[in-house]
CSV table of C-alpha atoms in Angstrom, one decimal:
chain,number,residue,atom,x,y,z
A,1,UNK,CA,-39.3,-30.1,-15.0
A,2,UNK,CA,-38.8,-33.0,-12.9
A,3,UNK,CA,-35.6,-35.1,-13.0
A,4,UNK,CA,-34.9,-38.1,-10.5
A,5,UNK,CA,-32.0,-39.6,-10.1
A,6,UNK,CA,-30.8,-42.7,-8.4
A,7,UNK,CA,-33.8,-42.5,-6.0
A,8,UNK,CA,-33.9,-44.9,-2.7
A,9,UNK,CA,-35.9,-45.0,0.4
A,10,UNK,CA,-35.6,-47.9,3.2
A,11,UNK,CA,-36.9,-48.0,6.3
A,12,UNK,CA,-36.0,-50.2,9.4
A,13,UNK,CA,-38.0,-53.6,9.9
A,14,UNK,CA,-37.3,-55.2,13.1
A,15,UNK,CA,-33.7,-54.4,13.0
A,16,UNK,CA,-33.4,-55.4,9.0
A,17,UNK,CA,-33.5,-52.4,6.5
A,18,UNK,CA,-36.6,-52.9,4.2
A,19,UNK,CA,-36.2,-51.3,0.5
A,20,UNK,CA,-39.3,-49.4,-0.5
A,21,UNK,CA,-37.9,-47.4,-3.4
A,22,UNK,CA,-34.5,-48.8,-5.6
A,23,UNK,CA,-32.6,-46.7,-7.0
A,24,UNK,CA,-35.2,-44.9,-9.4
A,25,UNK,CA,-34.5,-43.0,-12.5
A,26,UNK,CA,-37.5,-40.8,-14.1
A,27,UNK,CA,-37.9,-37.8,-16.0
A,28,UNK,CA,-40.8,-36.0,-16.1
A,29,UNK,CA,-41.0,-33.3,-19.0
A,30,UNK,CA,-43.3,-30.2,-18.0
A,31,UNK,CA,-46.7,-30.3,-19.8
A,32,UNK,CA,-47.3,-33.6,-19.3
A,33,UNK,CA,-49.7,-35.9,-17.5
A,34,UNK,CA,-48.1,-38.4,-15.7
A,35,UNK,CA,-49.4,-41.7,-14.5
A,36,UNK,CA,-47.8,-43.7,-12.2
A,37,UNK,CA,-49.3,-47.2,-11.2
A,38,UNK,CA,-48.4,-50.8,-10.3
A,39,UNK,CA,-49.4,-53.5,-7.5
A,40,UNK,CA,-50.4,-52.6,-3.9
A,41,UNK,CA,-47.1,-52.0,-2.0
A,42,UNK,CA,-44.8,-51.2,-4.8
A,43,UNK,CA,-43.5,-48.1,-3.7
A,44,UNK,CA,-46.2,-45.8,-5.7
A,45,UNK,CA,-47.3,-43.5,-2.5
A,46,UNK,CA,-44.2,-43.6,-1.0
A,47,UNK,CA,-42.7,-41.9,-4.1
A,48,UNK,CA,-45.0,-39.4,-4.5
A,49,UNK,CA,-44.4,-38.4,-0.6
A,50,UNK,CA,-40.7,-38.3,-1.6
A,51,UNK,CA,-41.1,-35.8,-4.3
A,52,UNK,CA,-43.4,-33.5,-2.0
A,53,UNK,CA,-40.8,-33.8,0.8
A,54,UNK,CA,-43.0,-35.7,3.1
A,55,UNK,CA,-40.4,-38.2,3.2
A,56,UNK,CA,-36.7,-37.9,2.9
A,57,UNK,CA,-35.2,-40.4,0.8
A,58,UNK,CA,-32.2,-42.4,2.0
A,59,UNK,CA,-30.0,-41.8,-0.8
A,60,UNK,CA,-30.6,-39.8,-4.9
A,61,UNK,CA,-31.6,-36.5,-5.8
A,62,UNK,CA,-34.8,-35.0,-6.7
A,63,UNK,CA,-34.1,-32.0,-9.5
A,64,UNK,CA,-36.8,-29.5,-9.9
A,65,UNK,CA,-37.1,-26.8,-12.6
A,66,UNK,CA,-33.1,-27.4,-12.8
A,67,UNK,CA,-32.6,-27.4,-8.8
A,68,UNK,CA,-31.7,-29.5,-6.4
A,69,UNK,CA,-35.1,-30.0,-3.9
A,70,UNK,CA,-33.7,-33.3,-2.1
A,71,UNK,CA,-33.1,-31.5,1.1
A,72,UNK,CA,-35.8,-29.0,0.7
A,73,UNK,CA,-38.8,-28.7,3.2
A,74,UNK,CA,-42.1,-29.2,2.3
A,75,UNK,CA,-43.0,-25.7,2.8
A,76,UNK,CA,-40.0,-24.5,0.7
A,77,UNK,CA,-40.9,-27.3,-2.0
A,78,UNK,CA,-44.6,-26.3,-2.0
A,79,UNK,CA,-43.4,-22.4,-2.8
A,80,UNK,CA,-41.0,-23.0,-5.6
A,81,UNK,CA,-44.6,-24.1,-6.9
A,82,UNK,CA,-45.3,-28.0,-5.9
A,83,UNK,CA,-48.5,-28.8,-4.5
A,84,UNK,CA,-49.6,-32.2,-3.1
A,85,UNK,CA,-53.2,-34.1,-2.7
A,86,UNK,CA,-53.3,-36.6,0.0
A,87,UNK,CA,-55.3,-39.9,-0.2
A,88,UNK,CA,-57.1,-39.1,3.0
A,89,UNK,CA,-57.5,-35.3,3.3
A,90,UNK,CA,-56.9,-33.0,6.2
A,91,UNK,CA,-59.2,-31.7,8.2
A,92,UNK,CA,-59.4,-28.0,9.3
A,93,UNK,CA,-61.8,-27.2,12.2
A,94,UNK,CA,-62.9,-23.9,12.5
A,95,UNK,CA,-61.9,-22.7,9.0
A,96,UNK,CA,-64.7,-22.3,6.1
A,97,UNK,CA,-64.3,-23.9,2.7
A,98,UNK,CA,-64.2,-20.8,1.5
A,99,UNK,CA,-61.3,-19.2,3.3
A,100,UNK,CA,-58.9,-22.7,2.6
A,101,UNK,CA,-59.5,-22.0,-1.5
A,102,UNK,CA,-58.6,-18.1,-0.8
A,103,UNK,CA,-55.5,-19.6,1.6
A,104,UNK,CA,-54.6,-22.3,-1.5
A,105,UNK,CA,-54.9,-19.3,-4.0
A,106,UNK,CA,-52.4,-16.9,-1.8
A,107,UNK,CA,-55.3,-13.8,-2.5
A,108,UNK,CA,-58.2,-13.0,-1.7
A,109,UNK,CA,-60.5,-14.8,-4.2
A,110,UNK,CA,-64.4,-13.2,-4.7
A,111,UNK,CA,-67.1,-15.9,-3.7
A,112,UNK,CA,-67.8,-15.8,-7.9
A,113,UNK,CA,-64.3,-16.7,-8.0
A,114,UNK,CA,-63.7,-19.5,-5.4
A,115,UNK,CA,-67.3,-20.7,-6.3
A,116,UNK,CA,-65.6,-22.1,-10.2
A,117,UNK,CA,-63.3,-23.9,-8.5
A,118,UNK,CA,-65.8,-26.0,-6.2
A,119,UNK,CA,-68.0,-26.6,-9.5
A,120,UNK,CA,-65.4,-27.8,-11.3
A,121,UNK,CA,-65.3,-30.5,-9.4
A,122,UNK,CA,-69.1,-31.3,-8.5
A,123,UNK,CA,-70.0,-29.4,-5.8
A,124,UNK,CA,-72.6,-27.0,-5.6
A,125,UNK,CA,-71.0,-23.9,-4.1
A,126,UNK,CA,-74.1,-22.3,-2.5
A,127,UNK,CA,-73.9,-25.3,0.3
A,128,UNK,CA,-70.4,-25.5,0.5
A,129,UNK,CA,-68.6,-22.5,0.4
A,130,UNK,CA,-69.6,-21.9,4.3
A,131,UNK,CA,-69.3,-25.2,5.5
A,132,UNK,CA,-66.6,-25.7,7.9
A,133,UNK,CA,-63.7,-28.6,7.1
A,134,UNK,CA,-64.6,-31.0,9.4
A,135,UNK,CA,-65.8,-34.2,10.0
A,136,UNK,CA,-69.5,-33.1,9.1
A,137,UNK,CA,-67.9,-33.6,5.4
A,138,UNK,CA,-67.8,-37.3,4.2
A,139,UNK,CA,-64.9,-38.4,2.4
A,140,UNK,CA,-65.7,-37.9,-0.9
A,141,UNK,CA,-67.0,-34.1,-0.2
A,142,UNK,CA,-63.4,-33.3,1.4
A,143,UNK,CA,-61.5,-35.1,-0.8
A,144,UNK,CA,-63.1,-32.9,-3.8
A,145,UNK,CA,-62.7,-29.7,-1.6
A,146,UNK,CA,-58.9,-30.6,-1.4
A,147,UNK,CA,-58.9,-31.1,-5.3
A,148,UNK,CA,-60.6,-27.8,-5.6
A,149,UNK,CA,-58.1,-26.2,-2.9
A,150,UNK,CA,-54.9,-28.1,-5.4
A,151,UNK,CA,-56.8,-26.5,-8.7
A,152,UNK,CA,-56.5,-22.8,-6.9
A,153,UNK,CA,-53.2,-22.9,-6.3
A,154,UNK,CA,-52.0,-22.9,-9.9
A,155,UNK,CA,-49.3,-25.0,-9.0
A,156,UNK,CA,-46.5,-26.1,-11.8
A,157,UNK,CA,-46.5,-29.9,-10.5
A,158,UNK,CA,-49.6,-31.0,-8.9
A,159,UNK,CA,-49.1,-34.9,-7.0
A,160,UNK,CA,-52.3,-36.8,-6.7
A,161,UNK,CA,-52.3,-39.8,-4.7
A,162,UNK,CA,-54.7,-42.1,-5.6
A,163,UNK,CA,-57.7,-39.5,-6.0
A,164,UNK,CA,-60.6,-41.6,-6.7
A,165,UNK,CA,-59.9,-43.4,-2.9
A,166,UNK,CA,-63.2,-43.3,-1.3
A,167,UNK,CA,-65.4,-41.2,-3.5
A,168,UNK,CA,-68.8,-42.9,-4.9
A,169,UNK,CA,-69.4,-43.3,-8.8
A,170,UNK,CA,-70.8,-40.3,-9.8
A,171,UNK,CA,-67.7,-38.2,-8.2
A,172,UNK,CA,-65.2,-40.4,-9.3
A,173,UNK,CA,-66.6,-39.2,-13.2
A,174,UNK,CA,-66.7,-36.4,-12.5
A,175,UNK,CA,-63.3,-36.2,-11.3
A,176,UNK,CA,-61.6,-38.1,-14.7
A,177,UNK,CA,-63.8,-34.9,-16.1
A,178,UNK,CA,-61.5,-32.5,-14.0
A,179,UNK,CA,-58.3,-34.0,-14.7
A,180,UNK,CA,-59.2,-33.8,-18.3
A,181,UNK,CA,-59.8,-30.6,-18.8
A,182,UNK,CA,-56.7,-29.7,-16.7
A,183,UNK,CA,-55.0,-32.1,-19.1
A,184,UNK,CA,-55.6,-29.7,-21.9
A,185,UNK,CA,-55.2,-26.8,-20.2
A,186,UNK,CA,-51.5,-27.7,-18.3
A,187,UNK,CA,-49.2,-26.1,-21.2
A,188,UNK,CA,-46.1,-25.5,-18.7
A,189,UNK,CA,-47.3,-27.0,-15.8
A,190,UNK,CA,-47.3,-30.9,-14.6
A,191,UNK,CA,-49.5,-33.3,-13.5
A,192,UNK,CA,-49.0,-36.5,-11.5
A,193,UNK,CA,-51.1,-39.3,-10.5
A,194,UNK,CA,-50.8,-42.3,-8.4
A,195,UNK,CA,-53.6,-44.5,-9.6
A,196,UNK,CA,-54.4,-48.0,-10.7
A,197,UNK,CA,-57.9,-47.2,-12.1
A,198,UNK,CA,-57.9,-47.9,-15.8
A,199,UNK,CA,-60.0,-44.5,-17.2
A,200,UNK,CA,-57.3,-42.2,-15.2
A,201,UNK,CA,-54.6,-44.1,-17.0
A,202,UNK,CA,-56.5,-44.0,-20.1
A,203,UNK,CA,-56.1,-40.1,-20.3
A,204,UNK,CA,-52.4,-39.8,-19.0
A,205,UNK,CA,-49.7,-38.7,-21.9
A,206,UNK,CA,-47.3,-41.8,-20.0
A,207,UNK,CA,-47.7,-44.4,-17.7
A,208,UNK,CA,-44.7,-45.5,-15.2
A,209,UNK,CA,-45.2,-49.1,-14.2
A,210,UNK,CA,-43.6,-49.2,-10.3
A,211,UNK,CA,-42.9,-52.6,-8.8
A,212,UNK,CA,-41.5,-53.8,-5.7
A,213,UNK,CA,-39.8,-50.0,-5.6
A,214,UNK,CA,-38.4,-50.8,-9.4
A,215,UNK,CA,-39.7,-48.8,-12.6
A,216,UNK,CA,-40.6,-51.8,-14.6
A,217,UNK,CA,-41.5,-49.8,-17.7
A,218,UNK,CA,-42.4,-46.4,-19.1
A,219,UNK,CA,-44.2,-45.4,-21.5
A,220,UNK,CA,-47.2,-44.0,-23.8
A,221,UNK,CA,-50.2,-45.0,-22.7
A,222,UNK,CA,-51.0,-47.3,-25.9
A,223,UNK,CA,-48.2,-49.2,-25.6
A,224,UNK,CA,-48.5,-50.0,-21.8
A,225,UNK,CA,-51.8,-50.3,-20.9
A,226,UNK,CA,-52.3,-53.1,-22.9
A,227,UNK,CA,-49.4,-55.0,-21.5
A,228,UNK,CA,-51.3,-54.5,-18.2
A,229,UNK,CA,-54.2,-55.5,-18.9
A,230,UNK,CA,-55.6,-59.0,-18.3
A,231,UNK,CA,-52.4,-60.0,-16.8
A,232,UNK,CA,-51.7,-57.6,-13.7
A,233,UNK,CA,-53.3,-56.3,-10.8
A,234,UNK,CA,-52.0,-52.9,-11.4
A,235,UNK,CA,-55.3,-52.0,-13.7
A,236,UNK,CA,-58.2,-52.5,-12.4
A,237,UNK,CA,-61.6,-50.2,-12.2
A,238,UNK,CA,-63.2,-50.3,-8.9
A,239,UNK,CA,-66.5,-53.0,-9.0
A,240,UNK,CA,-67.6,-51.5,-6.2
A,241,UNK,CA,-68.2,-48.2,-6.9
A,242,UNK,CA,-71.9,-48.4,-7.0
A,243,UNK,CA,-71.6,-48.5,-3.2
A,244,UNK,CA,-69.2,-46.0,-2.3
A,245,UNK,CA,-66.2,-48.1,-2.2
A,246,UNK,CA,-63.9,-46.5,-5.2
């Protein structure tokens, strides 16, 4: 599905380069939910823009489905069937809910049919299928309409990056609930998250550790969460999600 190989991205910092990603090696096998985590600043969102094609990297290749996509555009990567969910959504003024889920599934879904797709992620689809995507939306309600919009596209790799940013409590549930089910429902398809919340890792099929733009380890799920645990920063769940902080 997903091969990368010798992966780097630096960036000038006051006339020095600055090394976000070193030289990264991963396979990721279709069918399979990925986790990828590690410390604030380690490179994690930086490498999930690289494999969308937000980013171009400064040296490597990115392999998809057997291809090359290193030099590939966005909106070329996004048709061969990659689809990407931002930490802070986008906005779309003057464009219904409704219509961005029919533009995300490529046809013309029925109301019945756009309306599962906002449910399964907590939202009650009689008051949001009109609403217009814009800033009368908190953060929480776009970033599920986004996760809705991802979950209509059908998409064989699906990036998350870090999800669960500014939803409250009950979403953030509601949303391991999601990701669940789509976990036993992915067969040929591929899903990544960028996350350092302990119940998303808790239901990945591996966890990549990413440090200081290295892969410090990979593995199952049982054997590295509890080398993270109680000794890194990289796991944590959010203590302030009663207030709307997570």
């Amino acid at each position: 599905m997903l091969k990368i190989q010798d992966l780097s991205f630096r960036v000038d910092n006051d006339g020095q380069d600055k090394e976000i990603i070193q030289n990264i090696n991963l396979e990721i096998p279709a069918g399979k939910l990925f986790v990828i985590t590690g410390p604030n600043g380690g490179g994690k969102s930086t490498l999930a823009k690289l494999i969308a094609g937000i980013e171009k990297p400064t040296s490597g290749k990115i392999i998809f489905n057997g291809e090359d996509i290193t030099e590939k555009s966005i909106t070329e990567r996004a048709r061969m069937g990659i689809a990407f969910a931002f930490q802070q959504p986008v906005k779309f003024k003057g464009i219904r809910v409704l219509d961005l889920i029919r533009l995300a599934a490529g046809k013309k879904l029925t109301v019945t049919e756009a309306c599962v797709y906002l449910s399964s992620v907590g939202l009650c689809a009689r008051e949001y299928i009109d609403r217009e995507v814009n800033s009368s939306l908190s953060g929480g309600e776009l970033k599920r309409i986004e996760i809705a919009t991802v979950l209509a596209r059908q998409s064989l790799l699906t990036v998350f990056d870090e999800p669960e940013a500014g939803i409250d409590l009950w979403s953030f549930g509601n949303l391991i609930e999601v990701f669940r089910q789509q976990r036993e429902e992915i067969k040929d398809k591929t899903i990544l998250i960028i996350s350092h919340q302990e119940r998303i890792l808790n239901i990945a099929d591996e966890i990549v550790v990413l440090d200081s733009g290295f892969v410090r380890t990979q593995g199952r799920k049982d054997i590295v969460i509890p080398s993270l645990i109680g000794t890194s920063s990289a796991v944590k769940e959010c203590r302030g999600a009663q207030k709307g902080e997570c």
